[in-house]
C-alpha positions as MATLAB code, in Angstrom:
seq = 'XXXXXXXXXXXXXXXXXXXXXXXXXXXXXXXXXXXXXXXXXXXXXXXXXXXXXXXXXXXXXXXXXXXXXXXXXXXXXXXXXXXXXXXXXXXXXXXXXXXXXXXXXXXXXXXXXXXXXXXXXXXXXXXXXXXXXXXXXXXXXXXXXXXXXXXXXXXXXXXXXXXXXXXXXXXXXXXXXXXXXXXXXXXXXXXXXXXXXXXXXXXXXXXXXXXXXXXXXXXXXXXXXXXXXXXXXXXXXXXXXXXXXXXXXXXXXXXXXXXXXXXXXXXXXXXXXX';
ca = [
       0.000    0.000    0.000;
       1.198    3.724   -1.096;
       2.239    5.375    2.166;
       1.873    8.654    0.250;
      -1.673   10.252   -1.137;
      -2.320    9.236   -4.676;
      -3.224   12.752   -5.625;
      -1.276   15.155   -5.842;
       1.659   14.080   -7.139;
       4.595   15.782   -5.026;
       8.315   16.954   -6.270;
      10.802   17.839   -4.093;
      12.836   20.504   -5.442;
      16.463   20.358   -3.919;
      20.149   20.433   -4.556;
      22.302   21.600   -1.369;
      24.328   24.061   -3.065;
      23.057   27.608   -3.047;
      22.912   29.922   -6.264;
      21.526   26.946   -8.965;
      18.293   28.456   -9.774;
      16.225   25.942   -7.408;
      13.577   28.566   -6.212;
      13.547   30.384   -9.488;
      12.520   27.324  -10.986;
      10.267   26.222   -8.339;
       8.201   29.107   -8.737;
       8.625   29.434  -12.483;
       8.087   25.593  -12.928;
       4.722   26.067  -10.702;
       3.322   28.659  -12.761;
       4.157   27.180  -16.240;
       2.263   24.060  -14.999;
      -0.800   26.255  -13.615;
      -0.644   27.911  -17.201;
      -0.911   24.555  -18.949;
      -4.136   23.547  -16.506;
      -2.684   21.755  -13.485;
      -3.447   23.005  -10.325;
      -0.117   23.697   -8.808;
       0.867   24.120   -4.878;
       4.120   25.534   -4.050;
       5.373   24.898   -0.166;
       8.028   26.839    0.945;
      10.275   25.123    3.014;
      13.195   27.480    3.154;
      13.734   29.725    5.769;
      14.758   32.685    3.223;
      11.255   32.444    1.827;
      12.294   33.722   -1.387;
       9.779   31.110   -2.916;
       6.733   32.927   -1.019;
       8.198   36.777   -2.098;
       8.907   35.604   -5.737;
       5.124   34.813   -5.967;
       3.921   38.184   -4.476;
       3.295   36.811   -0.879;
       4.703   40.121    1.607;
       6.129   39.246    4.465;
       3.085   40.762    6.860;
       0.985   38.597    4.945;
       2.457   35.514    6.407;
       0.506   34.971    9.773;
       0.292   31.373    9.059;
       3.364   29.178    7.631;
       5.291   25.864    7.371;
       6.930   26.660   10.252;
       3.304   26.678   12.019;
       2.708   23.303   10.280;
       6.142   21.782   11.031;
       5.321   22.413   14.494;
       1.673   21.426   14.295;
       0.281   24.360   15.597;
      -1.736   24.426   12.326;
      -2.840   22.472    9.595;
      -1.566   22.966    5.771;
      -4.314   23.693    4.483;
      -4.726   27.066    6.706;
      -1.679   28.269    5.658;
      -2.269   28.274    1.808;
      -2.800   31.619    0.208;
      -3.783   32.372   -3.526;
      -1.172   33.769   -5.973;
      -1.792   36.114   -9.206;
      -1.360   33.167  -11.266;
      -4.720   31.151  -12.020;
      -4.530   27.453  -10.708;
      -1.560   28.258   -8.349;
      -1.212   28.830   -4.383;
       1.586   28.771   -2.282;
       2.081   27.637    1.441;
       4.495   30.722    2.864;
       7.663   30.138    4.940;
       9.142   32.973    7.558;
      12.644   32.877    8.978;
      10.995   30.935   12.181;
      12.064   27.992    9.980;
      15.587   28.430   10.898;
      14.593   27.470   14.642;
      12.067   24.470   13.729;
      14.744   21.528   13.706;
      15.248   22.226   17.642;
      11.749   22.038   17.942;
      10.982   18.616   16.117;
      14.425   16.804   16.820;
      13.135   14.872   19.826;
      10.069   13.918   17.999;
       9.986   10.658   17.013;
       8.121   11.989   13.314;
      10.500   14.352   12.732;
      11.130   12.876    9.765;
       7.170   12.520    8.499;
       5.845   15.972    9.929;
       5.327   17.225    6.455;
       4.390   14.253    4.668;
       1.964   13.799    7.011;
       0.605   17.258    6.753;
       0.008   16.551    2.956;
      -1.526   13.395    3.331;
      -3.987   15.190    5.968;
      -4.331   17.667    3.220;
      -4.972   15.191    0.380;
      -7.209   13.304    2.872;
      -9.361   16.304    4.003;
     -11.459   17.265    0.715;
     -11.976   20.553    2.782;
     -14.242   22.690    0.179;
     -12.523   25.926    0.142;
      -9.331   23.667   -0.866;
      -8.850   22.839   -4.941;
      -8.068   19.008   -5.723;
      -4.146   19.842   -6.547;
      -2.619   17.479   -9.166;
       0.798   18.916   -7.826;
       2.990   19.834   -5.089;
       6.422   21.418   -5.580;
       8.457   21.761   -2.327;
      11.020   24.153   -2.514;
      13.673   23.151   -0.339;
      16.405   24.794    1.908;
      20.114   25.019    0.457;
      20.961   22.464    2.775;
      20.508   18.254    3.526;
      19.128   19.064    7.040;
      15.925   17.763    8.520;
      13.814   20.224    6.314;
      14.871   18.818    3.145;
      14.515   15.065    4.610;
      10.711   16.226    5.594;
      10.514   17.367    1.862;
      12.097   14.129    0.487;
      10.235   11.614    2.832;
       7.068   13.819    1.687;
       7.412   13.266   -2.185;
       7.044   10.817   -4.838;
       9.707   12.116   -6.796;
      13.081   14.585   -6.735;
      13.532   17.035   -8.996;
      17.302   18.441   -9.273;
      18.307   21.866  -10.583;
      22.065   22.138  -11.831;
      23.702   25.215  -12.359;
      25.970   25.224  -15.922;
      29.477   26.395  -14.059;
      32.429   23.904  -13.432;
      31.518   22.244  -10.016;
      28.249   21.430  -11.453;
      28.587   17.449  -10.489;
      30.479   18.858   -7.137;
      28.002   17.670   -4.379;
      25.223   15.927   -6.796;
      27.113   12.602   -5.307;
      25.987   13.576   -1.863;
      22.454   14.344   -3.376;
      22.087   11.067   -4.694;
      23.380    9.123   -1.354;
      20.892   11.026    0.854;
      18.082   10.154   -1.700;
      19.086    6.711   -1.475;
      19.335    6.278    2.195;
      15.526    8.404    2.122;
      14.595    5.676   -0.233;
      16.086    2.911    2.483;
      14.699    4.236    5.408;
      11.599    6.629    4.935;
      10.120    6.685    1.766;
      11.056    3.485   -0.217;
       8.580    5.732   -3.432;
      11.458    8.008   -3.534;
      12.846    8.746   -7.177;
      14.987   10.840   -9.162;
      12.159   12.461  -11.529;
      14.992   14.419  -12.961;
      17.661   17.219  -13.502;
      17.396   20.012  -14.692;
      20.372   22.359  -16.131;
      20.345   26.357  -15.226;
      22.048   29.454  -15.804;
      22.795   28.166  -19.213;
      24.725   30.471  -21.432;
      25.643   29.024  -25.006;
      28.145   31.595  -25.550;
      29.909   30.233  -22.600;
      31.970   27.250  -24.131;
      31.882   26.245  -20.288;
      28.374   26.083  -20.454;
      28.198   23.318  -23.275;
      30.881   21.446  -22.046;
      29.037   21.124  -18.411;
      25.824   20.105  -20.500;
      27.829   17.737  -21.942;
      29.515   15.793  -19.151;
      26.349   15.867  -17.277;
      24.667   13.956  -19.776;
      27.592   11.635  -20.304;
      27.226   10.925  -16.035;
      23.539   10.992  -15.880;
      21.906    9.798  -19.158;
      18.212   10.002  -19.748;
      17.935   11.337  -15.574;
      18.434   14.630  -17.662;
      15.743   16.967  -19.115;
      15.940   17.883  -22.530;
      14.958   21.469  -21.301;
      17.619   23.703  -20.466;
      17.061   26.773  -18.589;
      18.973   29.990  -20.479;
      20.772   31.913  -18.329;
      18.275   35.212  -18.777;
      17.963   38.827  -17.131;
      13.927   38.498  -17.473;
      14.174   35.628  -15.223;
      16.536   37.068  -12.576;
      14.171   40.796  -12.656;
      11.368   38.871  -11.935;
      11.066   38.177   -8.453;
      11.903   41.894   -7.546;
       8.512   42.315   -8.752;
       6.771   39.913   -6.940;
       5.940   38.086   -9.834;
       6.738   34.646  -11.954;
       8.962   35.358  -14.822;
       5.746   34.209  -16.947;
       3.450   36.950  -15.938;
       6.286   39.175  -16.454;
       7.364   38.558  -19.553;
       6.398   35.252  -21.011;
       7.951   35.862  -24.059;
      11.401   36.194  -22.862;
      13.910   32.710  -23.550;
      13.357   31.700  -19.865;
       9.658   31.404  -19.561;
       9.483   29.472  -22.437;
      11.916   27.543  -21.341;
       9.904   26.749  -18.345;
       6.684   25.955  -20.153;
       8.741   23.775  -22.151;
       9.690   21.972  -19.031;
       6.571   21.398  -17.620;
       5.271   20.100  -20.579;
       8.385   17.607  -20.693;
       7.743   16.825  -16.692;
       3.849   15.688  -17.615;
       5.220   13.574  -20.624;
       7.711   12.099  -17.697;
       5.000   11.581  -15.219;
       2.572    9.544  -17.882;
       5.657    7.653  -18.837;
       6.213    7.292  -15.055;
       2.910    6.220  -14.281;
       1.684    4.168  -17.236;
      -0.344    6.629  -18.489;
      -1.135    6.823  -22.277;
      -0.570   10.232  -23.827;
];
């Protein structure tokens, strides 16, 4: 028996190395998905919240977050708020986050406090709730107990990769935590996939970094690459997805492009006919 809801299907968004585009495309990943008809919640689970600004979510807007449901003084489901973008709503995160591993360590589901949040979630059909078909947690910079919540929480990881020489650097460690995840909390775990950032093809660095990660990783790679793009990076200073502002720019339709090669993945994943 699945010890994860069938619906939604959840991605954990992580790589422990800061700077690689893993919130960017968290948020820009959620809203291509909402623009293509899914119904898309994004949980914050870094202390930074830069997931929660990027979407328009201010900071005084935040009386209820993950740090609230890490601790259980609150369910999930009171914490989500609506976004601009049609289809997508975000669970916030505030800098209490930093604190919340002292808080959980002595309990003995530590390890389950968000999965289990979800699957309360998924289980509660509460009416002012939309059925999601997705979750994308955005993770800390980090392998602490926040990001093994988020793994032991999901179905599958998804890995952003920044194009610059230490790309691999660290992905090693990735992969070992996933697999002791896989061995000791969540035996549904996967690798849905990795995706390359900060791509620049004038950089010969740049293709030579797509190039050996492809060589390491094989078809664990997305076709998609993510262009290394000012559009993208002005975006969250506006509270807003890089698709709402400017969806014709390289990036966001690089990210629409990626969620349409994620739902191929999933139906491949799952069985599903196209």
């Amino acid at each position: 028996m699945s010890i994860l809801p069938q619906s939604p299907r959840v991605l954990a968004l992580a790589n422990q190395k800061g700077g690689v585009g893993k919130t960017t495309t968290a948020i820009n990943l959620g809203t291509a998905l909402a623009a293509i008809g899914e119904r898309v919640l994004v949980i914050d689970l870094d202390p930074q919240g830069n997931a929660s600004t990027g979407l328009g979510i201010d900071r005084r807007d935040r009386d209820l977050s993950t740090y609230d449901v890490m601790t259980g003084e609150c369910s999930l489901a009171e914490t989500i708020l609506d976004t601009d973008v049609p289809r997508l709503w975000v669970a916030p995160s505030t800098m209490d986050l930093l604190g919340v591993e002292l808080e959980i360590a002595a309990r003995p589901d530590r390890a389950h406090r968000l999965r289990n949040a979800i699957s309360a979630m998924a289980q509660s059909r509460e009416e002012a709730l939309p059925d999601f078909s997705y979750v994308l947690i955005d993770c800390p910079p980090s392998l602490n107990l926040l990001t093994i919540n988020a793994l032991s929480a999901s179905h599958s990881i998804l890995v952003p990769l920044q194009c610059e020489f230490f790309a691999l650097e660290g992905l090693s460690q990735l992969l070992s935590t996933v697999e002791q995840v896989k061995a000791a909390l969540n035996p549904e775990l996967s690798i849905h996939g990795i995706v390359l950032t900060m791509f620049d093809s004038r950089n010969n660095l740049s293709n030579q970094v797509v190039a050996d990660v492809r060589e390491t990783m094989g078809d664990a790679v997305y076709e998609t690459v993510i262009p290394r793009n000012v559009r993208v990076s002005e975006a969250p200073s506006y509270g807003k997805p890089a698709l709402l502002y400017d969806l014709k720019c390289s990036g966001s339709q690089a990210y629409l492009r990626l969620a349409s090669e994620i739902i191929q993945r999933e139906r491949t994943l799952r069985g599903v006919a196209a």
